[in-house]
CSV table of C-alpha atoms (C1' of nucleotides) in Angstrom, one decimal:
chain,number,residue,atom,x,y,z
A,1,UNK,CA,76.9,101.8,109.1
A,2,UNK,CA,78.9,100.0,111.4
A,3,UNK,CA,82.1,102.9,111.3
A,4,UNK,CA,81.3,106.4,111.3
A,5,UNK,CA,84.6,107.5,111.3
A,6,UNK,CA,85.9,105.5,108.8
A,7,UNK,CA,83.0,105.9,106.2
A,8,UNK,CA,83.7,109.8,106.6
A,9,UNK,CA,87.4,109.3,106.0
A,10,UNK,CA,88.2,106.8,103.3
A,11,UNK,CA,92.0,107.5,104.3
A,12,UNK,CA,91.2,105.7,107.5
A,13,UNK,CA,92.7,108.6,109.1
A,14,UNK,CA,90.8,107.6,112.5
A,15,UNK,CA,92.5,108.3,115.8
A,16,UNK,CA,93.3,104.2,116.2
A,17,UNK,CA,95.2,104.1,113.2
A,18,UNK,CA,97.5,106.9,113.8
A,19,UNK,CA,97.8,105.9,117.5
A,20,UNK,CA,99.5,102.3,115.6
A,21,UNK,CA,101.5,104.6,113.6
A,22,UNK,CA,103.3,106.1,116.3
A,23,UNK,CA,103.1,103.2,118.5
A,24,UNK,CA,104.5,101.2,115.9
A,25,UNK,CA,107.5,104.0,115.4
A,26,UNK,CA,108.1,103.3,118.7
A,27,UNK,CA,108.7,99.8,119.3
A,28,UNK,CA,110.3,99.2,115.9
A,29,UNK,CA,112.7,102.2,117.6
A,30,UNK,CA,113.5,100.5,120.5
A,31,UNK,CA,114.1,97.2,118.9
A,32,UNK,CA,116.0,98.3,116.0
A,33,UNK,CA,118.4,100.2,118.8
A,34,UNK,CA,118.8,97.1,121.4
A,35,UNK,CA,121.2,95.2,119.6
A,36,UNK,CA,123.6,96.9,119.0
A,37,UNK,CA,124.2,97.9,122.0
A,38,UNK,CA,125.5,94.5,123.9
A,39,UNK,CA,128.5,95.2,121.1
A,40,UNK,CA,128.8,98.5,122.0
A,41,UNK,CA,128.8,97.9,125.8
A,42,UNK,CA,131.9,95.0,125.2
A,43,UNK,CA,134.3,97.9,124.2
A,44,UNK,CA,133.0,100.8,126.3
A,45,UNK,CA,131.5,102.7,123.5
A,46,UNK,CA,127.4,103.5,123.8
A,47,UNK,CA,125.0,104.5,121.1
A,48,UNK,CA,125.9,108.2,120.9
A,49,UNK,CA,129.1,106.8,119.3
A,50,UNK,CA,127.2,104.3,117.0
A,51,UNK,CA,125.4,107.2,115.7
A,52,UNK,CA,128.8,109.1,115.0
A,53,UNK,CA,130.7,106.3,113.3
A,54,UNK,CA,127.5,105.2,111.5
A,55,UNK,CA,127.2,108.5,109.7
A,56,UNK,CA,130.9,109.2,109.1
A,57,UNK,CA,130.9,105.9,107.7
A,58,UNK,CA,128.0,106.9,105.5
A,59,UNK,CA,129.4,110.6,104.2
A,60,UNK,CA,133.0,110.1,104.2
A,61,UNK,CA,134.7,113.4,104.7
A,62,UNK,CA,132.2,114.7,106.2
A,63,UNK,CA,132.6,117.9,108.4
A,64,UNK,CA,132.1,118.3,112.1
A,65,UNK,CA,129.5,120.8,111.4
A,66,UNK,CA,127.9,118.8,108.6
A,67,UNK,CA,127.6,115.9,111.1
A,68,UNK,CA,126.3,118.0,114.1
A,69,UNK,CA,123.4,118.9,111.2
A,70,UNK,CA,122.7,115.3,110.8
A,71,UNK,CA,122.5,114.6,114.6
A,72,UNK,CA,121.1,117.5,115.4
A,73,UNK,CA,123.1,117.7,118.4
A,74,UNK,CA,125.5,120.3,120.2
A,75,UNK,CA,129.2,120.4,119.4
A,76,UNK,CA,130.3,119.7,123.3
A,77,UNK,CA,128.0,116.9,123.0
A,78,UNK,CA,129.3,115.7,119.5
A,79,UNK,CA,133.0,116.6,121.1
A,80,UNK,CA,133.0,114.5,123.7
A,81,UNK,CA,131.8,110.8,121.5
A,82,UNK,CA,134.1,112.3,118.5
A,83,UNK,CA,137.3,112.6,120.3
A,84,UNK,CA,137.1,109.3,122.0
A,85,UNK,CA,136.1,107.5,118.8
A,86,UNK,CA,139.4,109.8,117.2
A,87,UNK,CA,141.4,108.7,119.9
A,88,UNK,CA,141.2,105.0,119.1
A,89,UNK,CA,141.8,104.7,115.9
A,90,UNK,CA,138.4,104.3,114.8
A,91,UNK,CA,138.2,107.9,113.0
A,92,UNK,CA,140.4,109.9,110.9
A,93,UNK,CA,140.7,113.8,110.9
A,94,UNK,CA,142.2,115.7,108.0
A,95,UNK,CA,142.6,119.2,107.6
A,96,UNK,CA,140.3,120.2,104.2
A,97,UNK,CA,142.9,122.1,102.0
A,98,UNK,CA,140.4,123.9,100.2
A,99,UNK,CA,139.1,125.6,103.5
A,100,UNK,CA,141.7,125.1,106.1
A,101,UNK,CA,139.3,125.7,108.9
A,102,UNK,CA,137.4,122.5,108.3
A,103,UNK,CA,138.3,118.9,109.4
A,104,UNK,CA,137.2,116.1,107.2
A,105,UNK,CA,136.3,112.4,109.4
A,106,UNK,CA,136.7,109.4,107.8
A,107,UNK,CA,136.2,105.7,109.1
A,108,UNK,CA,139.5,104.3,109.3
A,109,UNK,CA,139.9,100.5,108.6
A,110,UNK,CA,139.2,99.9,112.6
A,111,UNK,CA,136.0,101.9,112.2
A,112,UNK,CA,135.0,100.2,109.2
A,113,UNK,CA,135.4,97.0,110.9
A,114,UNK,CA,133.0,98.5,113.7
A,115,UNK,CA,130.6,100.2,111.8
A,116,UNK,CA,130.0,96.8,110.3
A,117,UNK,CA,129.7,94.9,113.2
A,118,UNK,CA,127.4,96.7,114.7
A,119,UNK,CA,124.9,97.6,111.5
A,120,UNK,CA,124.7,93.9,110.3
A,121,UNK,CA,122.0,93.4,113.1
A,122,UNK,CA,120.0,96.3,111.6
A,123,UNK,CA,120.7,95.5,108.4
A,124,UNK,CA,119.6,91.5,108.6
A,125,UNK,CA,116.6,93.0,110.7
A,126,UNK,CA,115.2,95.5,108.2
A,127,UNK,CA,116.0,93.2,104.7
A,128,UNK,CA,113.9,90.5,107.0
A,129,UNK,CA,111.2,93.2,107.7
A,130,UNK,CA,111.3,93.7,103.3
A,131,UNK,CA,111.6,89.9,102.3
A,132,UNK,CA,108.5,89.0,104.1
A,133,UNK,CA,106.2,92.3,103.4
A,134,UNK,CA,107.2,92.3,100.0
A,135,UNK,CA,108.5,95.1,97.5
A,136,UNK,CA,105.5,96.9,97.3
A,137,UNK,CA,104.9,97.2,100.8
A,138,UNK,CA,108.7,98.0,100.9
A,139,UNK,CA,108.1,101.2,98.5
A,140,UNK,CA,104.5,102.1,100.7
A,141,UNK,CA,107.1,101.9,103.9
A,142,UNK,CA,109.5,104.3,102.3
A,143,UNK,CA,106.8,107.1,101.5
A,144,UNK,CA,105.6,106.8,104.8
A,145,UNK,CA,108.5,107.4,106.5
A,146,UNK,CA,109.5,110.3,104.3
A,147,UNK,CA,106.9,112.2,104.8
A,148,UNK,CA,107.6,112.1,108.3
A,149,UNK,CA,110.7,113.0,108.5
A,150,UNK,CA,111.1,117.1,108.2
A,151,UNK,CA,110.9,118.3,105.0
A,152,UNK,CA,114.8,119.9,105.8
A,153,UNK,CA,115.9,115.9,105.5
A,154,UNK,CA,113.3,114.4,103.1
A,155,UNK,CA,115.7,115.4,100.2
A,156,UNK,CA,118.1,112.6,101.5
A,157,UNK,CA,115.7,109.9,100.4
A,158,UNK,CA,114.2,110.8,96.8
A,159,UNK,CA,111.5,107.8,95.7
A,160,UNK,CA,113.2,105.6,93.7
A,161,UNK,CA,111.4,104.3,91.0
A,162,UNK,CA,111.7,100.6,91.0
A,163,UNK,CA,113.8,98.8,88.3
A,164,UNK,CA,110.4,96.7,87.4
A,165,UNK,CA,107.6,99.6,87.2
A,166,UNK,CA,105.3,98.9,89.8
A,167,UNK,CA,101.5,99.6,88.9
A,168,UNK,CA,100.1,102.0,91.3
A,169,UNK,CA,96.6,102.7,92.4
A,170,UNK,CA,95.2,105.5,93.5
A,171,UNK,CA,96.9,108.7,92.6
A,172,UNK,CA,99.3,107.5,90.4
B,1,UNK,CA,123.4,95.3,83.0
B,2,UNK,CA,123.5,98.5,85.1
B,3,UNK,CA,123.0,97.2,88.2
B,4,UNK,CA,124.4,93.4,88.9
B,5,UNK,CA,123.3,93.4,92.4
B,6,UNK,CA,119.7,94.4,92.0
B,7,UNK,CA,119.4,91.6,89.1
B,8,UNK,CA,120.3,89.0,91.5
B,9,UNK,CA,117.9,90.2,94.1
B,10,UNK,CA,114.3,90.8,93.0
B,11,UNK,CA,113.5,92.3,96.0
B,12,UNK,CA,115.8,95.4,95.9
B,13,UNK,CA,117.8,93.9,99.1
B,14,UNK,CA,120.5,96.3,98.3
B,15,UNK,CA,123.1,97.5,101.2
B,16,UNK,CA,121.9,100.7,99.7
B,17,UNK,CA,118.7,100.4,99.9
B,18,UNK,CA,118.4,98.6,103.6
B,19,UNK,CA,120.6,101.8,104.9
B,20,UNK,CA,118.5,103.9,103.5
B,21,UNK,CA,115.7,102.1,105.9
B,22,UNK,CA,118.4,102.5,108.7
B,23,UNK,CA,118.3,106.3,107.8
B,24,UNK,CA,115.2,106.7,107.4
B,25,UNK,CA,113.8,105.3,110.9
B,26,UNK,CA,116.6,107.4,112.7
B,27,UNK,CA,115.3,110.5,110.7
B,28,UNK,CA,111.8,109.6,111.3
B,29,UNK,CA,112.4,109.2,115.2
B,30,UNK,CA,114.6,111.8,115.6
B,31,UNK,CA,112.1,114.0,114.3
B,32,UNK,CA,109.0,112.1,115.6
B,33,UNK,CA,110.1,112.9,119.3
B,34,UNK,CA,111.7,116.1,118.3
B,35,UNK,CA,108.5,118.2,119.2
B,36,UNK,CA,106.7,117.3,122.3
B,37,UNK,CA,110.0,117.7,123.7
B,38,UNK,CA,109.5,121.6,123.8
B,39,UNK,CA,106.1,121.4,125.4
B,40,UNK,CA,107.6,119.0,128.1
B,41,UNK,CA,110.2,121.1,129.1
B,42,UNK,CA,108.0,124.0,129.7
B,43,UNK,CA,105.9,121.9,132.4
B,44,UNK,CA,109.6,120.7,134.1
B,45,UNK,CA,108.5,116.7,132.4
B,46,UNK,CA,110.7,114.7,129.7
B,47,UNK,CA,110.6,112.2,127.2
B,48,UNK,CA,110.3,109.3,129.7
B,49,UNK,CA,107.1,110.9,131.3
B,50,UNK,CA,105.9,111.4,128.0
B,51,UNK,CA,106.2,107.7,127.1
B,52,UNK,CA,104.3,106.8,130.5
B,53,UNK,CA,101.3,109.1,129.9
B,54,UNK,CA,100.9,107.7,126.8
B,55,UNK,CA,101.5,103.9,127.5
B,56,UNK,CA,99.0,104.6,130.4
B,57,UNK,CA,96.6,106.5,128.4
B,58,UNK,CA,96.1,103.6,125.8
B,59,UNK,CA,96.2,101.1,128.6
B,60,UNK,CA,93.9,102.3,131.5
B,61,UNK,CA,94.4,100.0,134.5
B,62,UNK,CA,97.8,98.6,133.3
B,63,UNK,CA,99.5,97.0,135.9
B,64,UNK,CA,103.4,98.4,136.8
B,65,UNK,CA,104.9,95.2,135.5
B,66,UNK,CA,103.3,95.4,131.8
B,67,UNK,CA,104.1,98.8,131.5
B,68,UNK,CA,107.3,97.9,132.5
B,69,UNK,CA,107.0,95.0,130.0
B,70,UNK,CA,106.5,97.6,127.5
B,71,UNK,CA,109.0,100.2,127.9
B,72,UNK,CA,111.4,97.7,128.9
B,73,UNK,CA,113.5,99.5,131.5
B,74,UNK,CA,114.3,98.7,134.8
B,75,UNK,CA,111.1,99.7,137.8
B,76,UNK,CA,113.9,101.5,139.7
B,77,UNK,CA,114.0,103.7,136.4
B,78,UNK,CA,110.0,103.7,135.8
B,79,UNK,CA,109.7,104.4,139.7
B,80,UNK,CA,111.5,108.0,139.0
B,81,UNK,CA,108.8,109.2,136.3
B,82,UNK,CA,106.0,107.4,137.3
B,83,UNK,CA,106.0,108.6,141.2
B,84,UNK,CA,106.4,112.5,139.8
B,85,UNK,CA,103.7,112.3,138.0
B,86,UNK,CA,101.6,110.3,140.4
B,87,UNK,CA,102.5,113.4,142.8
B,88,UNK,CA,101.6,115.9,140.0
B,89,UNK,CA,98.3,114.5,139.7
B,90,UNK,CA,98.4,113.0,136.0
B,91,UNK,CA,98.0,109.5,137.1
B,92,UNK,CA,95.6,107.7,139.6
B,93,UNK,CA,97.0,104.9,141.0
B,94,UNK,CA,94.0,102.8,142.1
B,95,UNK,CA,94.4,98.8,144.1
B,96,UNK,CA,93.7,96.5,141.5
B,97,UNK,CA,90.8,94.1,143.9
B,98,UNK,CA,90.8,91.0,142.6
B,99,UNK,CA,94.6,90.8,143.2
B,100,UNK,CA,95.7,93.1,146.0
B,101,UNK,CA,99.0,93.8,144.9
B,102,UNK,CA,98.9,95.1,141.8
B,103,UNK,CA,98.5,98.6,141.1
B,104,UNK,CA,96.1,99.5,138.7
B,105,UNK,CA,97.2,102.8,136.9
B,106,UNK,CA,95.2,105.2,135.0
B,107,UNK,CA,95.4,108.7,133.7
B,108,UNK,CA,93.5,111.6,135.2
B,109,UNK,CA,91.9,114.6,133.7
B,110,UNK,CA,94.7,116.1,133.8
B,111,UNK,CA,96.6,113.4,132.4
B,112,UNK,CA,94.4,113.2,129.6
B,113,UNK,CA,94.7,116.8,128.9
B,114,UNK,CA,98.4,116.5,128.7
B,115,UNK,CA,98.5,113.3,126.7
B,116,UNK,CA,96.1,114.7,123.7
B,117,UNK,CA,98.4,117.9,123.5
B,118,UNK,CA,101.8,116.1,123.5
B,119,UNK,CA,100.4,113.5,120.9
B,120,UNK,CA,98.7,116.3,119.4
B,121,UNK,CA,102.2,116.7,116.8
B,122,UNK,CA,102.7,113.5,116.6
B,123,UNK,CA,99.2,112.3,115.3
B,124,UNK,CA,99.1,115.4,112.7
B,125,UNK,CA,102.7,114.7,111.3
B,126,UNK,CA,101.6,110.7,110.7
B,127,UNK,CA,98.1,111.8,109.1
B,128,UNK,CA,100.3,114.0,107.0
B,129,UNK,CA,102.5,111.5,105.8
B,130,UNK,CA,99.7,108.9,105.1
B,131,UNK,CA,97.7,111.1,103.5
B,132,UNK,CA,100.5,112.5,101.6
B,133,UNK,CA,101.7,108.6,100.6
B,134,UNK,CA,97.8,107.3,100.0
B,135,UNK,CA,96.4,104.4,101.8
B,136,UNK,CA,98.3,101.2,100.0
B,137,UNK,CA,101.3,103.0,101.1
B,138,UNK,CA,100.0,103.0,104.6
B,139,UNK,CA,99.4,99.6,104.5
B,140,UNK,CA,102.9,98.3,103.2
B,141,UNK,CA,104.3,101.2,105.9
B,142,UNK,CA,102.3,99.4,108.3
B,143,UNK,CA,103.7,95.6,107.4
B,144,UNK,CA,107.2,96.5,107.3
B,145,UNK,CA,107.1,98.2,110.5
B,146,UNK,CA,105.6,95.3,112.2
B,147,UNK,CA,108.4,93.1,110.5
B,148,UNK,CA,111.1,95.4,112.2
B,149,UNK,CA,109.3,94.9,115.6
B,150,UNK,CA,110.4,91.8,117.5
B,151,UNK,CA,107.5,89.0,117.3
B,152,UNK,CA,107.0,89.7,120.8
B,153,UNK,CA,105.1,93.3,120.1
B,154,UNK,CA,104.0,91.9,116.6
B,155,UNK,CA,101.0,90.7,117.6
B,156,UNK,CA,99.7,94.5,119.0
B,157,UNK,CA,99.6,95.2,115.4
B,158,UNK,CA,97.7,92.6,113.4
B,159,UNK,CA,97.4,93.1,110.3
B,160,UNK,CA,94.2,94.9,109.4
B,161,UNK,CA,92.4,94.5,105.8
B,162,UNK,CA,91.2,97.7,105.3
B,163,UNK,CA,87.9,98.4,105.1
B,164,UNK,CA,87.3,98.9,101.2
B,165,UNK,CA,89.0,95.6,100.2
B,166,UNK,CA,92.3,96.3,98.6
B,167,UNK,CA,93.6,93.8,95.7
B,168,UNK,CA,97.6,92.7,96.9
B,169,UNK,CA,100.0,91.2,94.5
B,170,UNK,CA,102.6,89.1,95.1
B,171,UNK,CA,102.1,85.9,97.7
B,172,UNK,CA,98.4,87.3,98.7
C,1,DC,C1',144.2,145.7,106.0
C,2,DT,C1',141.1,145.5,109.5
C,3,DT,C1',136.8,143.5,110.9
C,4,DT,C1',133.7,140.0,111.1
C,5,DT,C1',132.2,135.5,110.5
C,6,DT,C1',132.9,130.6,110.4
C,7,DA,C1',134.7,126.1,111.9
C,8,DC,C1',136.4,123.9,115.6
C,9,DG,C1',137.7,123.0,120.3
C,10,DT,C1',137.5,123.1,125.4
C,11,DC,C1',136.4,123.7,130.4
C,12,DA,C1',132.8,123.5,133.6
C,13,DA,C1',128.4,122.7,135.7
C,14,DC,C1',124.2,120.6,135.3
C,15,DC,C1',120.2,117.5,134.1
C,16,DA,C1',117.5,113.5,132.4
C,17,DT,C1',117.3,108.9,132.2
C,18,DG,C1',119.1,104.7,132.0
C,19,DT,C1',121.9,100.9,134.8
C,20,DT,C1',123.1,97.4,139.0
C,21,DG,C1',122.5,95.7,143.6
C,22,DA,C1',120.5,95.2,147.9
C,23,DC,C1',116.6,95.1,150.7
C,24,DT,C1',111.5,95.7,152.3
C,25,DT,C1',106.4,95.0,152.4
C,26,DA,C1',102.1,93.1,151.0
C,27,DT,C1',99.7,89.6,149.0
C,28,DT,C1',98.8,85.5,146.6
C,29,DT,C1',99.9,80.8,145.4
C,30,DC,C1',101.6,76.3,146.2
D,1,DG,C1',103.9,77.7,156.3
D,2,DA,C1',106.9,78.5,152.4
D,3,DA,C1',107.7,80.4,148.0
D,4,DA,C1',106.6,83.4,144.5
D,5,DT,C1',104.8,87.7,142.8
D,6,DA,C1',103.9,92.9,142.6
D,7,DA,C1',105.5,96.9,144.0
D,8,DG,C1',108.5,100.2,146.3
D,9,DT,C1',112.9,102.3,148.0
D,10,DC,C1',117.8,103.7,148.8
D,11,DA,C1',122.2,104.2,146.8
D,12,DA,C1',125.9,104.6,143.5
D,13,DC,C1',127.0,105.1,139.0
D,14,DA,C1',127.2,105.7,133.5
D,15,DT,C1',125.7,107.9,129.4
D,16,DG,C1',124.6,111.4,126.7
D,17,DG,C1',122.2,115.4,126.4
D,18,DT,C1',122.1,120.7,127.8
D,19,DT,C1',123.8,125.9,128.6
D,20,DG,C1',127.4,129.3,129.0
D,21,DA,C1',131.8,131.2,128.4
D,22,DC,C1',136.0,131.4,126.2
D,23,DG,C1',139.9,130.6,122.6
D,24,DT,C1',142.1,129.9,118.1
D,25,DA,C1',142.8,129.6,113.3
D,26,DA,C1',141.2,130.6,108.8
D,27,DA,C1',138.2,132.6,105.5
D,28,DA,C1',135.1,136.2,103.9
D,29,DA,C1',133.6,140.9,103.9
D,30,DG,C1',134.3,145.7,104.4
DNA sequence: CTTTTTACGTCAACCATGTTGACTTATTTC
DNA sequence: GAAATAAGTCAACATGGTTGACGTAAAAAG
């Protein structure tokens, strides 16, 4: 009987571990966002606009109020970043001809360029993160973090079955 | 032959699937942070004094310089929060006396009390998701995050064989 | 066809939280 | 005694969020 709490819980739900979880969250949040941002900082642009180009780049023609549901920002906010990022040529507007009202953004080859730049970082950091935990830590990682994003966004990242099934204990 | 890429790479290293991690950690943060923000603003405090009390709170007697190691801003910035809530009476500051100089900071009751409610979310949306994903999941959650953290921070999160010895494949 | 709603934009003021730079005071270490 | 360390302070500034009010065009609803 040397832990209580743990015997009682064979989830190891106990305060320590959760307290790693959100540490954890942090610091892999903090790290994952610092790099970026010395390229960023060279042309005058900060992370707000990051943000923006990364998701435009992600769902082109997206519109404004799509985005603002991604970001979860306000629209003065959003306006300010947007227009700059419009105004040099890194972001394309076009007027929806379906619904006139709307404005569709799209990465122009500029933006591209940028979003590309500044992702690589992120994207050498996390495929590092995978290569040396391993694919089946790599799907464990995924259903973690789904679960704690709100159910509202959840949808975006459906469990993917791997190409080689993957024998699962527990639950299966 | 669906999928070229993912034949070539065993471990799933996909663009798709590494921006899908991208998403899924600025989903996860967003959403993380998302609700202590409301009980912060109703006592006049923001996400900066949040991250104190808690940094303090799992570190009593931290000096000024490791917190400021961990948060990695600038003492002029730490100075702001940290004096506010010295003043409000959520942190003792006490002389550390072995070495004079340092400032030994710890939280009060008060400080406590506000800690275990702000966290309060944030400890029952990541025993949610684990419980949700199982504990192998948790574990592979756990690894990956610590591969996203910069090996400076890695070593606050060792990797902890879990209590009930769990069988790993792969390199184990 | 008029009214209402939606999508988008804009001006203005304000706040939170980060930065750089310069300088001070104790205290400890060399 | 000099140098380094821990902490604090003042000032100016940048970024990126907020609320509130208002305007315009287009679509949807009545």
């Amino acid at each position: 009987m040397v832990d209580v709490k743990s015997m009682a819980n064979p989830l190891f739900l106990r305060e320590e571990e959760l307290r790693q979880g959100i540490e954890m969250l942090f610091f892999a949040y903090r790290d994952f966002t610092g790099e970026p941002d010395a390229i960023l900082a060279e042309i005058d642009l900060g992370r707000a606009h990051h943000r923006v180009i990364y998701f435009v780049g992600r769902n082109p023609r997206i519109t404004v109020t799509d985005l603002l549901k991604i970001l979860k920002i306000t629209k003065q906010s959003l306006s300010r970043v947007l227009s700059q990022l419009v105004n040099e040529g890194y972001i394309d507007q076009t007027t929806d001809q379906g619904d006139r009202r709307k404005k569709l953004l799209t990465l122009t080859e500029k933006g591209v360029d940028l979003e590309h730049r500044l992702t690589e970082n992120q994207r050498k950091r996390i495929a590092r993160a995978y290569k040396a935990a391993g694919a089946e830590a790599v799907q464990g990682f995924r259903e973690v973090l789904r679960g704690i994003i709100d159910p509202n966004d959840q949808e975006r990242f459906e469990i993917v079955t791997p190409t080689m099934p993957v024998q699962r204990r527990g639950k299966g």
